[in-house]
Coordinates of C-alpha atoms in Angstrom, one line a residue:
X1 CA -32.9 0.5 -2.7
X2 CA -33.0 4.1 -3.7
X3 CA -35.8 5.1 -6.3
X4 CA -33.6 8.1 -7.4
X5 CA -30.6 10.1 -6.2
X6 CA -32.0 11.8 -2.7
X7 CA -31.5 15.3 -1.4
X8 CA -28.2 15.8 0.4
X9 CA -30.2 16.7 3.1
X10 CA -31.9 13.5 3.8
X11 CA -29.1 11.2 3.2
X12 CA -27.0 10.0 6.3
X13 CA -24.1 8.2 5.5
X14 CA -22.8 5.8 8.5
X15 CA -19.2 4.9 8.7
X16 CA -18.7 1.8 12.0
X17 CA -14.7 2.3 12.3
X18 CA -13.3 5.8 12.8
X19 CA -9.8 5.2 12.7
X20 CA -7.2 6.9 10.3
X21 CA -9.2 6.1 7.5
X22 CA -12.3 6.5 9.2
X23 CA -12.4 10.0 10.3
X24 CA -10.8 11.4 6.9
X25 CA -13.9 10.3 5.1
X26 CA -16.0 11.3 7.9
X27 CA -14.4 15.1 7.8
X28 CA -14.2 14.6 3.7
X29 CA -18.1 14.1 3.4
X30 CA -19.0 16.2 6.6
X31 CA -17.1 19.0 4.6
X32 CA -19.5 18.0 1.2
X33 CA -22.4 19.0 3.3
X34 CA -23.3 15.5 4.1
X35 CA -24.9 13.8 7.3
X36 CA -22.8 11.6 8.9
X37 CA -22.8 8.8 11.8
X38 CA -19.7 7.4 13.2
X39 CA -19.0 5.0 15.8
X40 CA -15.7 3.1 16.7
X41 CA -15.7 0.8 19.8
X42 CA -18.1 1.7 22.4
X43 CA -14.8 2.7 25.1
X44 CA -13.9 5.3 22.9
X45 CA -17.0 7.0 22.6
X46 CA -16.4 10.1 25.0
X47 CA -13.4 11.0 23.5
X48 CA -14.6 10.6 19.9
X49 CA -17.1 12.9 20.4
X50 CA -14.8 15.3 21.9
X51 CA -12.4 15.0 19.5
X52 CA -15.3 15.8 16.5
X53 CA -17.4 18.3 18.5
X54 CA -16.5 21.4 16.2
X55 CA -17.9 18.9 12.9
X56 CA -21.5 19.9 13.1
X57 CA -22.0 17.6 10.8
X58 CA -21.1 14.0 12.0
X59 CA -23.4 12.3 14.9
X60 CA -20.9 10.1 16.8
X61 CA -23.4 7.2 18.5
X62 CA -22.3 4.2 20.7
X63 CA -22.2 1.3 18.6
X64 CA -22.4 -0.1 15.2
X65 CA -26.4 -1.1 15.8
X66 CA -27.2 2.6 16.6
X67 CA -25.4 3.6 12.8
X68 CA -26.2 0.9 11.0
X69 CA -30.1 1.5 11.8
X70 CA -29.9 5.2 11.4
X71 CA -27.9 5.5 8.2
X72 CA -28.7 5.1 4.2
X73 CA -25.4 4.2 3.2
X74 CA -22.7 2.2 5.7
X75 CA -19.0 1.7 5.4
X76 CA -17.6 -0.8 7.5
X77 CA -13.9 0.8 8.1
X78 CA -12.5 -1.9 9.9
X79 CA -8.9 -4.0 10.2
X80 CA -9.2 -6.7 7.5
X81 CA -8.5 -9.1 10.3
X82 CA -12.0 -8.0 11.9
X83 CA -14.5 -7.6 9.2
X84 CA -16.5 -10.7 10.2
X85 CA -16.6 -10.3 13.4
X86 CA -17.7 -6.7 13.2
X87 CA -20.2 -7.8 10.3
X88 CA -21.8 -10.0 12.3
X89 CA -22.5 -8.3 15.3
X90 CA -24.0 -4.9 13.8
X91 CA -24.8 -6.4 10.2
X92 CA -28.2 -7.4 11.7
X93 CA -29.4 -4.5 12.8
X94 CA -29.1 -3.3 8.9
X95 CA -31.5 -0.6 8.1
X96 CA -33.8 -1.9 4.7
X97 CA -32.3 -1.3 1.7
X98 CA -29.6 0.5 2.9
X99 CA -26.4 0.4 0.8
X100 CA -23.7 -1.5 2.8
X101 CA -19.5 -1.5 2.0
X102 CA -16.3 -1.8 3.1
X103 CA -12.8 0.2 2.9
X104 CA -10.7 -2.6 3.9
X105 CA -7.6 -3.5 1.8
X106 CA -8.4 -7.1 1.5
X107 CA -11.9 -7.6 -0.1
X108 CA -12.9 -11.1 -0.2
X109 CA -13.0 -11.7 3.3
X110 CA -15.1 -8.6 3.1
X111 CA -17.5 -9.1 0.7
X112 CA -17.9 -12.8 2.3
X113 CA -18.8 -11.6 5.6
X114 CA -21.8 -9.2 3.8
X115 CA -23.2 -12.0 2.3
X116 CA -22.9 -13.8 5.4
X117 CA -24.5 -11.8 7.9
X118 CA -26.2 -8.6 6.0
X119 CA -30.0 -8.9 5.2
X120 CA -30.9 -9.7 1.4
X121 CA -32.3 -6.4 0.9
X122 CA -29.0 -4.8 1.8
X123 CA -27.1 -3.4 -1.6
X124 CA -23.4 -4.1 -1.3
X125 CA -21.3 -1.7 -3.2
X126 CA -17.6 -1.7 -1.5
X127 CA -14.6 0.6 -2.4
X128 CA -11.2 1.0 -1.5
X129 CA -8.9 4.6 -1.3
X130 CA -5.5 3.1 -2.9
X131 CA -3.3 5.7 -0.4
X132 CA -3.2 6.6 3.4
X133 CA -4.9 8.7 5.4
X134 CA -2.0 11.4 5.4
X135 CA -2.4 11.6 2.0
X136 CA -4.8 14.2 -0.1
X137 CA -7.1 11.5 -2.1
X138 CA -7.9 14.4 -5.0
X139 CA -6.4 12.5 -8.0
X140 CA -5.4 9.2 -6.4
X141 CA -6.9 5.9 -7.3
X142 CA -10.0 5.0 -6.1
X143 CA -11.4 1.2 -6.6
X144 CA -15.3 0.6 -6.2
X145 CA -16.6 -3.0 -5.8
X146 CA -19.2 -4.3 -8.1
X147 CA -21.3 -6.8 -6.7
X148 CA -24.0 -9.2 -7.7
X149 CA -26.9 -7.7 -5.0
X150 CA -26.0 -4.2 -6.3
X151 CA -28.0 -2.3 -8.4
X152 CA -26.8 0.1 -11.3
X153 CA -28.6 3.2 -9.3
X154 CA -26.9 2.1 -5.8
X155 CA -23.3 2.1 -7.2
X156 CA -24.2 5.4 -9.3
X157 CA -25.2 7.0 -5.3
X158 CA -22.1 5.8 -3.8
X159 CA -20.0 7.7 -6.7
X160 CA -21.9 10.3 -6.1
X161 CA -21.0 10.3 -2.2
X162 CA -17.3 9.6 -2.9
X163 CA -17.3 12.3 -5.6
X164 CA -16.1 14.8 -2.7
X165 CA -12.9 12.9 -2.5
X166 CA -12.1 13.9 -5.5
X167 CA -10.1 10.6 -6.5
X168 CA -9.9 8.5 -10.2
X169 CA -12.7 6.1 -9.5
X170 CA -13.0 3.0 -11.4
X171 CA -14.8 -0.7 -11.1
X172 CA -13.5 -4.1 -10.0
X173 CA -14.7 -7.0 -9.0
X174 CA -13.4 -8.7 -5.6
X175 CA -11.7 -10.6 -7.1
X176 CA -10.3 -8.4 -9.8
X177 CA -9.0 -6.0 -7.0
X178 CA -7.6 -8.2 -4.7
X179 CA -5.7 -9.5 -7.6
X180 CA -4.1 -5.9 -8.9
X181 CA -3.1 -4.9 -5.0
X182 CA -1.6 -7.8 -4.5
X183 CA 0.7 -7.0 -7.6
X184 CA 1.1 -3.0 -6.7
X185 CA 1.0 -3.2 -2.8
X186 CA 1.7 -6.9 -1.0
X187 CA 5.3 -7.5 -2.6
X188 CA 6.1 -3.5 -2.3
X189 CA 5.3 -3.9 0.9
X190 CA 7.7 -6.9 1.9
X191 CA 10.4 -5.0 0.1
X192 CA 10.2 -1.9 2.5
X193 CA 9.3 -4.1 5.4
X194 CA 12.8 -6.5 4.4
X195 CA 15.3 -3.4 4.3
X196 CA 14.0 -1.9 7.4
X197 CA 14.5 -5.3 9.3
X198 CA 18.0 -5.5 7.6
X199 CA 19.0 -2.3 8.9
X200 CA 17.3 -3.1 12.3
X201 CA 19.5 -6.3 12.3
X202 CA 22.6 -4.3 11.4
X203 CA 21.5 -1.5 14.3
X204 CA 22.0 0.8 11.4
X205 CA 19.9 4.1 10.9
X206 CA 21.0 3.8 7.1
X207 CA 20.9 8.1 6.6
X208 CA 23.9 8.2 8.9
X209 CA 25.8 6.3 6.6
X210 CA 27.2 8.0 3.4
X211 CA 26.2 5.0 1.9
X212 CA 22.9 5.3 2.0
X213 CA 22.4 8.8 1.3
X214 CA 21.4 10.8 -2.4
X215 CA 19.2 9.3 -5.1
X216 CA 17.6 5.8 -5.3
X217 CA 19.1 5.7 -1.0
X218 CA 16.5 8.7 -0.9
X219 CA 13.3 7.2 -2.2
X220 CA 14.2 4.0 -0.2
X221 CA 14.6 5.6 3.4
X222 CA 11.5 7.6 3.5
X223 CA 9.5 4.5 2.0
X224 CA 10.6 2.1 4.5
X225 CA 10.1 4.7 7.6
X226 CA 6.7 6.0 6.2
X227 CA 5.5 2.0 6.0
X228 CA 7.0 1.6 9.8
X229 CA 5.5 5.0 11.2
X230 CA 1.7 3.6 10.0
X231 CA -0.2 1.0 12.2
X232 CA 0.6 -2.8 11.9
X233 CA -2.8 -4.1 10.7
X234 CA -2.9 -2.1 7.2
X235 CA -0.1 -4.3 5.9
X236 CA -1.0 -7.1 7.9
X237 CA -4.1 -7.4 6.5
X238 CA -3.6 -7.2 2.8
X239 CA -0.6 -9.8 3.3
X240 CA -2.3 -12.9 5.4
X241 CA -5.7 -12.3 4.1
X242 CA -4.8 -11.7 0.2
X243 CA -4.8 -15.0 -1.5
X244 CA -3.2 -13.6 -4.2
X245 CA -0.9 -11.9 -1.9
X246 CA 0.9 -14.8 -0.5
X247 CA 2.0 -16.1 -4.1
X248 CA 3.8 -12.7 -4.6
X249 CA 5.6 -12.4 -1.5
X250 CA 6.7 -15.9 -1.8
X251 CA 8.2 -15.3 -4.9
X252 CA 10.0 -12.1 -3.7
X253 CA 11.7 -14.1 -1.0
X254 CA 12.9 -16.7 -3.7
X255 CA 14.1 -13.8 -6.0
X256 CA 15.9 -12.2 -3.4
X257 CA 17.0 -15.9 -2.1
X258 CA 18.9 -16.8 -5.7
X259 CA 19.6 -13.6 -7.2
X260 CA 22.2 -13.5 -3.5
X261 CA 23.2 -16.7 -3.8
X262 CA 24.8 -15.9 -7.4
X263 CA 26.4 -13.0 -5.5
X264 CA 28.1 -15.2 -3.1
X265 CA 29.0 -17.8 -5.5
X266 CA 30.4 -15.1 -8.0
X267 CA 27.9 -16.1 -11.1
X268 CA 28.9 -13.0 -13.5
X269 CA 27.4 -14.2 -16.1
X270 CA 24.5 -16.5 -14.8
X271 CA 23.4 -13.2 -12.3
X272 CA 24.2 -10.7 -15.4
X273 CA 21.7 -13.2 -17.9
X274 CA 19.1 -13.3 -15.2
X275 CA 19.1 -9.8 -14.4
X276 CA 19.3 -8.4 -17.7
X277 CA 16.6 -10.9 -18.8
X278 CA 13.8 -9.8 -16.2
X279 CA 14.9 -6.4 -17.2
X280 CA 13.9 -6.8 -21.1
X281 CA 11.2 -8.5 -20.2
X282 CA 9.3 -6.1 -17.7
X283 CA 10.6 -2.8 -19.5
X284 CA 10.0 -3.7 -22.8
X285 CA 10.2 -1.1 -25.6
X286 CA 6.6 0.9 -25.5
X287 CA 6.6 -0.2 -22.1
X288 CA 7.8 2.8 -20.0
X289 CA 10.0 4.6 -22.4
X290 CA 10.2 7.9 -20.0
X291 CA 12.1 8.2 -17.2
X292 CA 9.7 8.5 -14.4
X293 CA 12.3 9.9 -11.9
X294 CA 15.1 12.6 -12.0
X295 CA 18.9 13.0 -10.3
X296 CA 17.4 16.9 -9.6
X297 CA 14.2 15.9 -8.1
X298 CA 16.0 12.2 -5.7
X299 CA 18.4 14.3 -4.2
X300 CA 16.2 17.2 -2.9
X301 CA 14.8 14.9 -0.3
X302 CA 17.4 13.0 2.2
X303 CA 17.4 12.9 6.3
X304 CA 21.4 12.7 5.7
X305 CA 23.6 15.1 4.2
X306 CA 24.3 14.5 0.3
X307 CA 28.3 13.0 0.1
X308 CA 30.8 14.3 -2.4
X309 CA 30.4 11.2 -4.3
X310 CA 28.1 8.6 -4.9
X311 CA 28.5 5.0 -3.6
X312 CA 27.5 2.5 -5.4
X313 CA 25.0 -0.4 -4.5
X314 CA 24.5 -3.5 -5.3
X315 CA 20.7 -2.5 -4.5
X316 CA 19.7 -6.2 -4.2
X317 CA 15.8 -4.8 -3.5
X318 CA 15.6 -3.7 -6.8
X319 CA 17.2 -6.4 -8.6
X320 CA 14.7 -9.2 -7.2
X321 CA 11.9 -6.7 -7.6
X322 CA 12.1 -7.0 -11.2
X323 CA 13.1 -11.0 -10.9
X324 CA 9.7 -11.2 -9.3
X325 CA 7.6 -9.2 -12.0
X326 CA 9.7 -11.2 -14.4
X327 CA 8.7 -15.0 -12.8
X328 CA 5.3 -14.3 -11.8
X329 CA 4.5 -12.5 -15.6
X330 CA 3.1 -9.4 -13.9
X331 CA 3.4 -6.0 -15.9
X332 CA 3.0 -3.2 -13.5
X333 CA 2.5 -0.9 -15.7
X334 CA -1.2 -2.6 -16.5
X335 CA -2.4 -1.4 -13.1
X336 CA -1.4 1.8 -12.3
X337 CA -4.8 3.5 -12.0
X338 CA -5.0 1.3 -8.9
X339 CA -1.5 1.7 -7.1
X340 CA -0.4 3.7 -4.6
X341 CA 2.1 6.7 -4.1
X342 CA 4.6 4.0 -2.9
X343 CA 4.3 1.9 -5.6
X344 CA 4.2 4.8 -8.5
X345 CA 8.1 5.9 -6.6
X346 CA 9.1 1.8 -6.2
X347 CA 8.2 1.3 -9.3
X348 CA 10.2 4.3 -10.8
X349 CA 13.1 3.7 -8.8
X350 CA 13.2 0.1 -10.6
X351 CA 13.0 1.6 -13.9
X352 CA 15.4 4.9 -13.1
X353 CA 17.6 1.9 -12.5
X354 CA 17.0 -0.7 -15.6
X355 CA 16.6 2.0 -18.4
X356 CA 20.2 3.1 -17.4
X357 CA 22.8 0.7 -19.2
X358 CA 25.7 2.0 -17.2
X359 CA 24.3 2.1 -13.7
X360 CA 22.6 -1.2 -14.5
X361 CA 26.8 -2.6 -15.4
X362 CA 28.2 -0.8 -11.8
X363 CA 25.0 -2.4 -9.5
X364 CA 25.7 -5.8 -11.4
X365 CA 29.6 -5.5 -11.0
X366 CA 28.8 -4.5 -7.4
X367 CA 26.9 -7.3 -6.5
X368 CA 29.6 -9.4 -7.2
X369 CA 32.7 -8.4 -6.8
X370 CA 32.1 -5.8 -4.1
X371 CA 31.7 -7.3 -0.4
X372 CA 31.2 -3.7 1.1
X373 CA 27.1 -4.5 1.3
X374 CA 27.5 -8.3 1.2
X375 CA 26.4 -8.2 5.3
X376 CA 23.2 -5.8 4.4
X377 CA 22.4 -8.4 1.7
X378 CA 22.6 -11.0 3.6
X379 CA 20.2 -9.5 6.6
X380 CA 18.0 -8.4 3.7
X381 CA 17.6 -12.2 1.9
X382 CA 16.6 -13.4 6.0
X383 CA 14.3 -10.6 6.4
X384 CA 12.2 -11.1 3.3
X385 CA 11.9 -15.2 3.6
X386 CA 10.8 -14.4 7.3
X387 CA 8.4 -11.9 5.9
X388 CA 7.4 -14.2 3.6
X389 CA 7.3 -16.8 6.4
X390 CA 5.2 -14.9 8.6
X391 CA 2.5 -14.2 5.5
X392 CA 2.2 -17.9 4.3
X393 CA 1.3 -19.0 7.9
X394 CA -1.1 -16.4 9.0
X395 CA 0.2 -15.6 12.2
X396 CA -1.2 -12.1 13.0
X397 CA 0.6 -11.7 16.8
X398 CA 3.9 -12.7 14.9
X399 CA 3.2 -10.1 12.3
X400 CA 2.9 -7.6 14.9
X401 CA 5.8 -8.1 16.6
X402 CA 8.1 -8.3 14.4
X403 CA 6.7 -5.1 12.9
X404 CA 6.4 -3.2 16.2
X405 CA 10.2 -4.3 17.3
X406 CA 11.3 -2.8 14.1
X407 CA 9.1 0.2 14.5
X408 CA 10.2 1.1 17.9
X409 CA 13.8 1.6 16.5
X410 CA 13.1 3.5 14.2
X411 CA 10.7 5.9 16.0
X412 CA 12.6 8.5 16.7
X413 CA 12.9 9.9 13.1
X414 CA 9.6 9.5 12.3
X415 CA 8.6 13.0 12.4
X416 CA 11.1 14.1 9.9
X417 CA 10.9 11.1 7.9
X418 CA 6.9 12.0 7.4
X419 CA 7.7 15.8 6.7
X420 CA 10.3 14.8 4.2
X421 CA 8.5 11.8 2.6
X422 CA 5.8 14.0 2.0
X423 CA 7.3 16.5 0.3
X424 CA 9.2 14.3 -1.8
X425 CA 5.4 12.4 -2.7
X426 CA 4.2 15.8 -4.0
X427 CA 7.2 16.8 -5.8
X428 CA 8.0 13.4 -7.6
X429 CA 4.3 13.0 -8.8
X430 CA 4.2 16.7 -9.8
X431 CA 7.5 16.2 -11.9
X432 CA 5.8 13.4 -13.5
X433 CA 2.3 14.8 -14.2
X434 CA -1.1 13.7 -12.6
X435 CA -1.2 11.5 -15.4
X436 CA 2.3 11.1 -15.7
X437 CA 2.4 6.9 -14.0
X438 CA -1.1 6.2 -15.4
X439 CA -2.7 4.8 -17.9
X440 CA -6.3 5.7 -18.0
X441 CA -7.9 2.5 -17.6
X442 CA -6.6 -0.8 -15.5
X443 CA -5.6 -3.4 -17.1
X444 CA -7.0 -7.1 -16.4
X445 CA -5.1 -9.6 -17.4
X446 CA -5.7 -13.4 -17.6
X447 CA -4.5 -14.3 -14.6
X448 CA -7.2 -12.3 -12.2

């Protein structure tokens, strides 16, 4: 355990993973002026150090044991799926009193496996960037993990380290965090995940179609490809290995699941009550007053040309979005200092549409009386209960290939999808303020 904060100089920071993730915080603190090791699996070695020569900076070694021995600080940047594993091979070889964490997205398997199989002088202070690696962390959420065999001076160091990010730090508890991303990320997610597999189903690419161009269409499309352009394992991850997780995407699935079954049966007024219901409830006066999102600002950003006129949607996604706040009592206002750029943009898309009356009265009239999306809706309610399938019994291969199939179809616009989707990030968060989606402080409620 450090005795006070050390020299930048003699302070080597070791990071055992250097994918995505893994080199930006590698370049990020090799930038700060600090000393880093790095290591991914020992058959990418040569080309790792190639790849890093021109970073004076960061040492790339063979393996974990040659990092975790020569490093102060270590952060296993791993696939959820592996932590253990990975944990308990190089976890050993600990150097004393280093200061041990994890960036995975899923931290109680991860903070299980340090107690496992780190020594007891190890500290273990975890964190977790709430964004990708495409995106710039300065001003994005940034959880760190308190933990029991941590002490005040060896959390205070790793702030000091992740200062360079630039990010809104603040403190959780495993449990605390795995709670709040399974509200802001698992069920955002399985809604992006659902209306690419729709559109898969339908062979549609969705910005050829005039239907599904302008606005809300906008915001959906470059969501769903930027989830499907990333690797597999991020999502897969915080899904199967989130308790909490599970709970939440269930419940989407049985939104989505009677919210369509109205539709079909042509429930007006039970699907109108419901709807309007979850609505109050979630957006309740005080409770996100201010438009998050513009017309001007939606319709800068589509991979199809704009139509003359808007069609409408019955925009089913959005509807059991809110149904699922609604039924599992979530607020997600109370977390937003630990969501993601998705979820800031899913979650004012919901509210562009629920704090408009009118649009609200055309999406419900849609829905029911309007067959033109009833074969998308119908894909859409199979995708997310085989989503939700797929989470609730843990199947990992089964994950990835349904996720890869879809991914290979949609490949080919992935380059502008990532161009646009980034420019449309930058824009919609600048419209709104840095601190224009957050409060300053999460928000834990009973339930975590």
């Amino acid at each position: 355990m450090p005795k006070h904060l050390p020299d930048i100089t003699d302070f080597a920071i070791g990071i055992i993973g250097m994918g995505d993730m893994g080199k930006m915080y590698a370049k990020r603190f090799s930038n700060a002026g600090w000393r880093v090791n790095a290591c991914d699996r020992e058959e990418n070695y040569e080309s790792l150090k190639e790849e890093l020569v021109e970073h004076t900076n960061i040492d790339v070694l063979e393996n974990g044991h040659l990092v975790s021995r020569a490093s102060n600080y270590i952060i296993y940047s791993v696939e959820a799926e592996m932590i253990d594993r990975v944990v308990a091979k190089y976890g050993p070889s600990t150097r004393m009193n280093a200061i041990v964490g994890g960036q995975t997205s899923c931290k109680t398997p991860e903070i299980a496996a340090f107690e496992k199989h780190l020594p007891q002088d190890a500290q273990i202070v975890s964190c977790h960037s709430l964004h990708g690696p495409k995106i710039d962390p300065r001003g994005q959420p940034l959880v760190i993990i308190k933990h029991h065999r941590a002490s005040q001076e060896s959390i205070q160091l790793v702030r000091r380290v992740l200062s360079c990010l630039g990010s809104q730090a603040v403190e959780l508890t495993a449990q605390e965090h795995d709670r709040i991303t399974a509200d802001t990320q698992a069920v955002t997610h399985a809604a992006f995940l659902s209306m690419g597999t729709a559109w898969h189903a339908n062979a549609q690419f969705p910005w050829e179609m005039n239907r599904y161009v302008g606005g809300i269409e906008n915001v959906k499309i470059n969501l769903t490809l930027r989830i499907y352009s990333s690797k597999w394992h991020v999502y897969a991850g915080l899904a199967i290995l989130n308790p909490s997780a599970k709970e939440q995407i269930r419940q989407y699935a049985t939104s989505v699941s009677e919210l369509f079954k109205l539709m079909i049966h042509g429930k007006r007024e039970e699907f109108e009550q419901r709807v309007k219901r979850a609505g109050a409830e979630v957006f309740k006066p005080g409770r996100g007053d201010e438009l998050l999102l513009q017309d001007d600002v939606l319709n800068q950003f589509s991979l199809g040309k704009l139509p003359k006129e808007r069609r409408p949607n019955s925009h089913l996604s959005l509807l059991a979005m809110v149904d699922c706040w609604w039924k599992l009592g979530s607020v997600p206002y109370d977390h937003m200092i630990c969501s993601t750029p998705l979820f800031r943009l899913w979650l004012g898309v919901t509210q562009y549409l629920f704090r408009k009356p009118d649009l609200l009265d055309e999406v419900i009239r849609i829905a029911i009386d309007d067959n033109s999306f009833r074969q998308d809706d119908l894909e859409f309610m199979v995708a997310a209960r085989g989503w939700s399938d797929c989470v609730s019994f843990g199947h990992f291969d089964s994950y990835r290939d349904r996720f890869e199939r879809i991914q290979n179809f949609f490949r080919p616009r992935f380059s502008d999808a990532t161009r646009v989707g980034n420019e449309m990030i930058k824009a919609i968060l600048e419209s709104t303020g840095s601190d224009g989606m957050q409060s300053t402080q999460p928000k834990v409620n009973g339930n975590i």
